[in-house]
Coordinates of C-alpha atoms in Angstrom, one line a residue:
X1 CA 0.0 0.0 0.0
X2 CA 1.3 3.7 -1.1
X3 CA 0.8 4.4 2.7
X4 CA 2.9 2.3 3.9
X5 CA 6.1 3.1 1.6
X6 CA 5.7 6.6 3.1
X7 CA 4.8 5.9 6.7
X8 CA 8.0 3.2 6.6
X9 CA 9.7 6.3 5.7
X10 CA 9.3 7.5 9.0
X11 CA 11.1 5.2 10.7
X12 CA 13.6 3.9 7.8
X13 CA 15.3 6.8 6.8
X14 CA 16.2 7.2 3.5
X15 CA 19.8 9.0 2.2
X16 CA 21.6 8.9 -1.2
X17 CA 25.0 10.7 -2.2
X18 CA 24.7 12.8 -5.4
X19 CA 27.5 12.3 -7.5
X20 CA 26.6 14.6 -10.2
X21 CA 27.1 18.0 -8.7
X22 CA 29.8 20.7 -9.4
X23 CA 32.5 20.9 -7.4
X24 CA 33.0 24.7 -5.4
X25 CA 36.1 25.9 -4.6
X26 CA 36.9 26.2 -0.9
X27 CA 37.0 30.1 -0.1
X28 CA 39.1 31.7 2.6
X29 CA 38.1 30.9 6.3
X30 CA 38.3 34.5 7.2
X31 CA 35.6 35.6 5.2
X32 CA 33.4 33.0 4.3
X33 CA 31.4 30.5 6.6
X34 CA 31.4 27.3 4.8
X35 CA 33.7 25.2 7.1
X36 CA 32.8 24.8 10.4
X37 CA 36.0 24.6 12.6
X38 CA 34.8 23.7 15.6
X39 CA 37.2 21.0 16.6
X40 CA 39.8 23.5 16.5
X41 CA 38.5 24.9 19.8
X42 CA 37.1 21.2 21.2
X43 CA 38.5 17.7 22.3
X44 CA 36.4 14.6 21.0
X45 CA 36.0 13.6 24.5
X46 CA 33.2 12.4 26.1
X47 CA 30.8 11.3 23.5
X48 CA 28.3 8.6 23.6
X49 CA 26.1 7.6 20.3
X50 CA 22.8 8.5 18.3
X51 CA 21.6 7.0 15.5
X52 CA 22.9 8.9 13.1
X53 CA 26.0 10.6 14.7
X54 CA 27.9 11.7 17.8
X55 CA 26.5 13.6 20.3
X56 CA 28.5 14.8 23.8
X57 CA 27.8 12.9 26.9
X58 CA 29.3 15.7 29.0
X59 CA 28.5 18.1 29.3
X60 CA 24.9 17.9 28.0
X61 CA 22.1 20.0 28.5
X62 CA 19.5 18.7 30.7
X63 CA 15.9 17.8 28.6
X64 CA 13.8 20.8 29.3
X65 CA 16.4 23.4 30.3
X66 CA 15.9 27.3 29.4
X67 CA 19.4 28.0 27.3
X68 CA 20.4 31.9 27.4
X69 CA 21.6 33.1 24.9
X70 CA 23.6 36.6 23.9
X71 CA 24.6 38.7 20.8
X72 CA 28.2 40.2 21.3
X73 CA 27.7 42.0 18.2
X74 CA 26.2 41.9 15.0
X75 CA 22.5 43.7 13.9
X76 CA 19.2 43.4 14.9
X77 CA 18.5 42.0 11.5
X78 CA 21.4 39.2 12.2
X79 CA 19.9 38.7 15.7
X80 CA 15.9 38.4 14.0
X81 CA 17.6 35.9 11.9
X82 CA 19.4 33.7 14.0
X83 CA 16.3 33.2 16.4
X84 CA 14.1 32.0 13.6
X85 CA 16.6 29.6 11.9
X86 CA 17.8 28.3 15.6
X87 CA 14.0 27.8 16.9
X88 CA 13.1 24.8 14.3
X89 CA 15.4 22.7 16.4
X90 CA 13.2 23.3 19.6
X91 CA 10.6 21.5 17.4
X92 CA 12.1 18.5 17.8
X93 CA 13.8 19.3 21.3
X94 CA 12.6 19.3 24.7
X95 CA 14.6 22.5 25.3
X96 CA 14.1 26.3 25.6
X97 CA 16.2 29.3 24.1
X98 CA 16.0 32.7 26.4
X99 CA 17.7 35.9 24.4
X100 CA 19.3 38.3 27.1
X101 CA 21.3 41.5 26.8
X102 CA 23.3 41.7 29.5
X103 CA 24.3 39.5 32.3
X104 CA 24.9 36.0 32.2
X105 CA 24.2 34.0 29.6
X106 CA 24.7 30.2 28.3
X107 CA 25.7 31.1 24.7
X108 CA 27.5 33.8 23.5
X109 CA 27.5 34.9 19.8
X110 CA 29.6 36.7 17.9
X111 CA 29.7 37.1 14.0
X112 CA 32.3 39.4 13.3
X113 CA 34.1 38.9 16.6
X114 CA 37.7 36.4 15.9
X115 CA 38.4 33.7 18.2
X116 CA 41.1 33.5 21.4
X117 CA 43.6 32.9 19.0
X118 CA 42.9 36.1 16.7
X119 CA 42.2 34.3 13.9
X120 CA 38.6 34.7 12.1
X121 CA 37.5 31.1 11.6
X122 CA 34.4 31.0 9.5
X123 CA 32.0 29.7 12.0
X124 CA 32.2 27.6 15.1
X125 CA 30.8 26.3 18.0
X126 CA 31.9 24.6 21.7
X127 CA 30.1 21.9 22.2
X128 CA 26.9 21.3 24.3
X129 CA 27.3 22.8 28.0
X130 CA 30.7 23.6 27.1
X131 CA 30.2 27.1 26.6
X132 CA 28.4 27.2 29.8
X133 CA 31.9 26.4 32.0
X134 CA 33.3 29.4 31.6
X135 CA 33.6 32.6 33.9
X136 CA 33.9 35.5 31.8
X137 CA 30.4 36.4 30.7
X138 CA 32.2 38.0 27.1
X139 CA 34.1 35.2 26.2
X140 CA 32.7 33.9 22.9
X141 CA 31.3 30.4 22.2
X142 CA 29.7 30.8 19.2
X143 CA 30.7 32.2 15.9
X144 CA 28.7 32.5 13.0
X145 CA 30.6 35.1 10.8
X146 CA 29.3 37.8 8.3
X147 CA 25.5 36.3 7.8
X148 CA 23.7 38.4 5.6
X149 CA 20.1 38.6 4.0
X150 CA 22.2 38.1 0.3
X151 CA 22.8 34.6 0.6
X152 CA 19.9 32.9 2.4
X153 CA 20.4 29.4 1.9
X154 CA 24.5 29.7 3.5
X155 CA 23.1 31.9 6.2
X156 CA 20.2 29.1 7.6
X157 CA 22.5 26.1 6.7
X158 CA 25.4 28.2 8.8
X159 CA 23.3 28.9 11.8
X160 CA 21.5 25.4 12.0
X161 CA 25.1 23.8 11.6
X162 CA 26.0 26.0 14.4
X163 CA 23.4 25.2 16.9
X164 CA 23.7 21.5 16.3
X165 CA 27.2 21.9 17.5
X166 CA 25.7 23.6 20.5
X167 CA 23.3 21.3 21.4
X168 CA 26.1 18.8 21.5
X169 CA 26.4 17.2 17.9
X170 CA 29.2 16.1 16.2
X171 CA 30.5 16.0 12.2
X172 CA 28.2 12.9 10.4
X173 CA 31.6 12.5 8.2
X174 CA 32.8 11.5 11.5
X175 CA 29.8 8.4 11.8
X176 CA 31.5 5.0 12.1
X177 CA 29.7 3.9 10.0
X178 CA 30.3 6.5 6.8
X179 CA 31.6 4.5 3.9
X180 CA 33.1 7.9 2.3
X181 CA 36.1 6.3 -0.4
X182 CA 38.2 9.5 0.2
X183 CA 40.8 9.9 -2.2
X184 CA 43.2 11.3 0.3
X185 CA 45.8 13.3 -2.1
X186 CA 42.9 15.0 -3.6
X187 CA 41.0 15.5 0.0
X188 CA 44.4 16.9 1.6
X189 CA 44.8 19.3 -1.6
X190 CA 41.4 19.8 -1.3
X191 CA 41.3 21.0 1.9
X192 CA 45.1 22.2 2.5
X193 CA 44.6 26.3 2.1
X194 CA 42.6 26.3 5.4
X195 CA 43.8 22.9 7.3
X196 CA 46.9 21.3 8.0
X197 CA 47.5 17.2 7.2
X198 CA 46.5 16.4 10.9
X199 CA 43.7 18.8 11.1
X200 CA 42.0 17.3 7.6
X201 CA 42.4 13.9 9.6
X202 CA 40.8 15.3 12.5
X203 CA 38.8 17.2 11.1
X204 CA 37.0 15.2 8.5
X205 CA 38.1 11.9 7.8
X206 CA 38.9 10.0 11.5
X207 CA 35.7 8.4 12.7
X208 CA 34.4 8.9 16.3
X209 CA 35.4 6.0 18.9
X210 CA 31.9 4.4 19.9
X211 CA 30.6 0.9 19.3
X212 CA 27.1 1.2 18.7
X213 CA 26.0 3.4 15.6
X214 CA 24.0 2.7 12.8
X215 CA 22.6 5.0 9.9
X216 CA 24.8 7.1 8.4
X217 CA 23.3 10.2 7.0
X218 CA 24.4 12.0 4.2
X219 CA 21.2 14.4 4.7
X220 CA 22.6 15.1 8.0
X221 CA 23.2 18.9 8.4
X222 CA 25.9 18.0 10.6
X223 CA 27.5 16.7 7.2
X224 CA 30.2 18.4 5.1
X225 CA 29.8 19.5 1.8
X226 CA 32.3 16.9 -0.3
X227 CA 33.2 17.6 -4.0
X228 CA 32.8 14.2 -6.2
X229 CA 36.3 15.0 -7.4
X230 CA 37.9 14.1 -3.7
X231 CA 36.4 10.6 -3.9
X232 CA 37.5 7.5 -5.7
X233 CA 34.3 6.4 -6.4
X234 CA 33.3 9.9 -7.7
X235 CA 30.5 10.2 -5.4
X236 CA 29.9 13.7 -3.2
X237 CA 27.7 14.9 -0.7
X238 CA 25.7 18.4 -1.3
X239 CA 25.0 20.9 1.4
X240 CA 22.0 21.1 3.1
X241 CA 20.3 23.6 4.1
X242 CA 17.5 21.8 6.4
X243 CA 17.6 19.4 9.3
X244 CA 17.5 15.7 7.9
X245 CA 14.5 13.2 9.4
X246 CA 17.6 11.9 11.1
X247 CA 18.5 14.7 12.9
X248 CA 15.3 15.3 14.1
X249 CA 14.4 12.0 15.7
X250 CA 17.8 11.7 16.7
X251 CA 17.5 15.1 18.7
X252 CA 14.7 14.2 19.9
X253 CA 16.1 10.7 21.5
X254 CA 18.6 13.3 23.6
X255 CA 15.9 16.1 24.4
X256 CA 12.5 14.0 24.5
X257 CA 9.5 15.6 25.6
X258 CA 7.4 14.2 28.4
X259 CA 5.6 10.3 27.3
X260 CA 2.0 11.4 26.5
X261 CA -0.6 8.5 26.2
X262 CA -4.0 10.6 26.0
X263 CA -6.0 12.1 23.6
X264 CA -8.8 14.6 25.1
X265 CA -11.6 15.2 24.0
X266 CA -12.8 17.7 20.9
X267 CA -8.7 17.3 19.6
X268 CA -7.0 17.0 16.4
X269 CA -4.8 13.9 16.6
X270 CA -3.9 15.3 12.9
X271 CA -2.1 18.3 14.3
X272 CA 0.0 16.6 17.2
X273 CA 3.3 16.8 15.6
X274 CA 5.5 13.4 15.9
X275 CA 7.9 14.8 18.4
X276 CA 4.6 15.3 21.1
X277 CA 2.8 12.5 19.4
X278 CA 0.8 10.1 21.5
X279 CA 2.7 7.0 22.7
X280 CA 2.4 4.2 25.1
X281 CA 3.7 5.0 28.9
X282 CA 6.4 2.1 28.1
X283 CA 7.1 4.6 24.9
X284 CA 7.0 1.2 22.8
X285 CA 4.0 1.9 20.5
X286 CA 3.0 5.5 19.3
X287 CA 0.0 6.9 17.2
X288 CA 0.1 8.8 14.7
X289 CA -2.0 10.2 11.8
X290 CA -0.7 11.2 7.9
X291 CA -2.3 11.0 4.2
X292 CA -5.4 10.2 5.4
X293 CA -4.6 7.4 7.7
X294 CA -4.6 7.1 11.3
X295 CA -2.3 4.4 12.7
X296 CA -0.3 2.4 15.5
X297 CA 3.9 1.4 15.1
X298 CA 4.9 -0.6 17.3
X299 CA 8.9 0.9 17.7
X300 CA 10.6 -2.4 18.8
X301 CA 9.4 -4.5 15.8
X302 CA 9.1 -1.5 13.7
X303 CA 6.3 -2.6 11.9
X304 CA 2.3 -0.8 12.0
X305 CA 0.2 -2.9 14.1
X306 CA -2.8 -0.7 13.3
X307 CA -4.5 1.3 10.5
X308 CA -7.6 2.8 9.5
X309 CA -8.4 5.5 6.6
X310 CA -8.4 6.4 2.9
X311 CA -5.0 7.3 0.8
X312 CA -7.2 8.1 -2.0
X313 CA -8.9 11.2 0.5
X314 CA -5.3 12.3 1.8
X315 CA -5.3 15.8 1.1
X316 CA -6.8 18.2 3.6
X317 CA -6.5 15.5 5.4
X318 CA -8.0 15.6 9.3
X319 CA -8.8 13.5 12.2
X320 CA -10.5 14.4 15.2
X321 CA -11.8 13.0 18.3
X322 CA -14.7 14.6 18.2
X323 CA -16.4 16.3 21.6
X324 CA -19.6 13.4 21.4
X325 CA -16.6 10.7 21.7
X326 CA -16.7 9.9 17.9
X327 CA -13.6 9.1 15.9
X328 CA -13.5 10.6 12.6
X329 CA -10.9 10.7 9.4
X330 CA -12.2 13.7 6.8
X331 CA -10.5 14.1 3.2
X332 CA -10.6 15.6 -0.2
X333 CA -9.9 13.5 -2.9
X334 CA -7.6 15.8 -4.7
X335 CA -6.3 19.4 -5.1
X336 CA -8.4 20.8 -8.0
X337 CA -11.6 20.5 -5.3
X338 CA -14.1 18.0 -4.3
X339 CA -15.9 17.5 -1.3
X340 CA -14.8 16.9 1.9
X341 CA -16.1 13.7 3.4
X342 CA -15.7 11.2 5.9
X343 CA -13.6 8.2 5.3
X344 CA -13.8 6.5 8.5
X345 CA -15.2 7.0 12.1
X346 CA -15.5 4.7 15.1
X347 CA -19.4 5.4 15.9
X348 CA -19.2 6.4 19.2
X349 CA -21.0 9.5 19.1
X350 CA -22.9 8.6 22.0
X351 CA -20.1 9.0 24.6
X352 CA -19.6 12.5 24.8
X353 CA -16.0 14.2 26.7
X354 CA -14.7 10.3 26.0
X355 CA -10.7 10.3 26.2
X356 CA -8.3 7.8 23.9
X357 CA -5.4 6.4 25.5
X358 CA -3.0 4.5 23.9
X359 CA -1.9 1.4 26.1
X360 CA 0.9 -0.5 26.8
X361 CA 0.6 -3.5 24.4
X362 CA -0.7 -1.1 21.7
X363 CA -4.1 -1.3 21.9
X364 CA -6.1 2.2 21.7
X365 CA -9.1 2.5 23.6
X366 CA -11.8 5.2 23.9
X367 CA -12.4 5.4 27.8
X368 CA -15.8 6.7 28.8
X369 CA -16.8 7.1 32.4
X370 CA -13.8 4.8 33.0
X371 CA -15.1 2.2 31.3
X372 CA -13.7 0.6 27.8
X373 CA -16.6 1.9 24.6
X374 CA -14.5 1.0 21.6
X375 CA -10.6 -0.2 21.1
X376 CA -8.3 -0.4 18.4
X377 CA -8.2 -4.5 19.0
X378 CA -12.4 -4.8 19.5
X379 CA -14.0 -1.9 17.8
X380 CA -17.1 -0.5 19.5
X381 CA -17.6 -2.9 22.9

């Protein structure tokens, strides 16, 4: 079913290397933000594993903290921009960004500030809490460089980048399990008017020391741009300008927000986004709703133990518990109009301010008066 292929997709996640692109030269690190050179500031110490990359183990920041943050310079336009680009990770992380002035503060920005050693590095970041263990207040722990409103697309990449750092990410060229066939003449060459030998090896090519990770992600935006030309089998990776479906879900497996297993009355399960999405207190099974489908994956077996809906009425698609206890699924059938209708309900209208939870072997019952009306496993009882 066409459903399936795209809800596997939420759990399988897909990458590819290009290796058709055109290669760009590497500009000068003092003016140009393209390599992050954060590891030039940071020992790869402390790290444990996600997924798709390396994360710090210490220091972290704790789920659900309030991070300050403060500009040492730049404009308010910079400063607008930064907060909007740096927010879409709180989508996916249980944290909390505060912007202050003056006083302490967690982060501290700079764009055309150089570092301690006087040298303007394109951009930079320490490393989780890192930033956080130090005593003077103007001491800078994040640098972005000369963002500007001309070049969009390096000015979001640069500050996402940059906040992944400071959430505690790592390099994905780093990932142990990265099967990147570097042709290392051409990648030192590459590489050489900015970094040393021993830096490109640190830098780039050495893989992180950790036993237990699996996807590798090219989409990552924790990834390096890398030319075709610096590979033997020709293959590159492009720059990306948006967080990969990795580096969501893996953010959120550091930063969860709190297990949620109820669905209240009169809301749209269609409009709980996956991050807050409704799961089993063991966190083992979740619901979720897409393309006209409302359904149960069990996270263990990775598989959908439940479904109900229409792929042919996917767009507009809603679903609502509705305030008289009723389970609905509403669709159009395409873009160019059509009716809205009903594709599936539970027929429980009679059970008005009813509640869903989602239980801890998967099934998901409608609770009404504390007792059982309908379940996922039953139907209406």
């Amino acid at each position: 079913m066409k459903n399936l292929i795209f809800l596997i997709n939420l759990i399988w996640i897909l990458h590819s290397c290009s290796s058709n692109e055109t290669e760009k030269p590497i500009q000068s690190i003092d003016n140009n933000a393209l390599i992050c050179t954060f590891d030039q500031i940071n020992k790869r110490d402390n790290t444990t594993s996600k997924p798709t990359a390396a994360i710090i183990n210490w220091p972290r920041w704790q789920t659900g903290q309030t991070i300050k943050i403060k500009f040492l310079d730049g404009t308010q336009i910079q400063h607008e921009k930064v907060k909007e680009v740096a927010s879409e990770w709180l989508n996916y992380a249980n944290l909390k960004f505060e912007y202050v002035s003056e006083g302490y503060a967690d982060i501290r920005i700079g764009f055309e500030r150089a570092g301690e050693t006087g040298k303007q590095y394109g951009a930079w970041s320490e490393l989780g809490m890192k930033s956080a263990y130090n005593e003077n207040l103007e001491r800078q722990s994040m640098r972005l460089g000369p963002i500007n409103s001309a070049d969009e697309a390096s000015t979001r990449r640069t500050i996402l980048h940059e906040f992944g750092h400071a959430l505690g990410l790592f390099h994905e060229t780093t990932n142990p399990s990265a099967n990147i066939q570097w042709d290392l003449p051409k990648t030192y060459k590459y590489y050489s008017s900015q970094f040393t030998k021993d830096e490109v090896d640190r830098l780039i090519i050495n893989k992180e020391n950790a036993s237990d990770y699996s996807e590798y992600d090219p989409l990552s935006i924790m990834h390096y741009y890398i030319p075709a030309s610096i590979t033997i089998n020709g293959k590159g990776v492009n720059e990306m300008g948006d967080l990969s479906q990795n580096d969501q879900i893996s953010i959120n497996k550091w930063y969860p927000f709190p297990i949620r297993s109820i669905v209240n009355s009169g809301e749209r399960i269609d409009l709980i986004p996956w991050t807050k999405s409704i799961k089993s207190p063991n966190g083992r099974y979740s619901l979720g709703f897409s393309r006209g489908y409302l359904y149960i994956i069990d996270f263990i077996d990775k598989t959908f133990i439940w479904e109900v809906g229409d792929s042919i009425y996917s767009h507009l698609s809603s679903c609502n518990l509705e305030l008289n206890g009723n389970i609905t699924i509403k669709g159009q059938r395409s873009s160019t109009g059509g009716i809205k209708r009903t594709t599936w309900n539970s027929d429980t209208s009679e059970f008005p301010g009813a509640t869903l939870h989602l239980q801890d072997d998967g099934n998901l019952q409608l609770i009404y008066n504390g007792v059982v009306k309908w379940s996922s496993q039953a139907g209406k009882i």
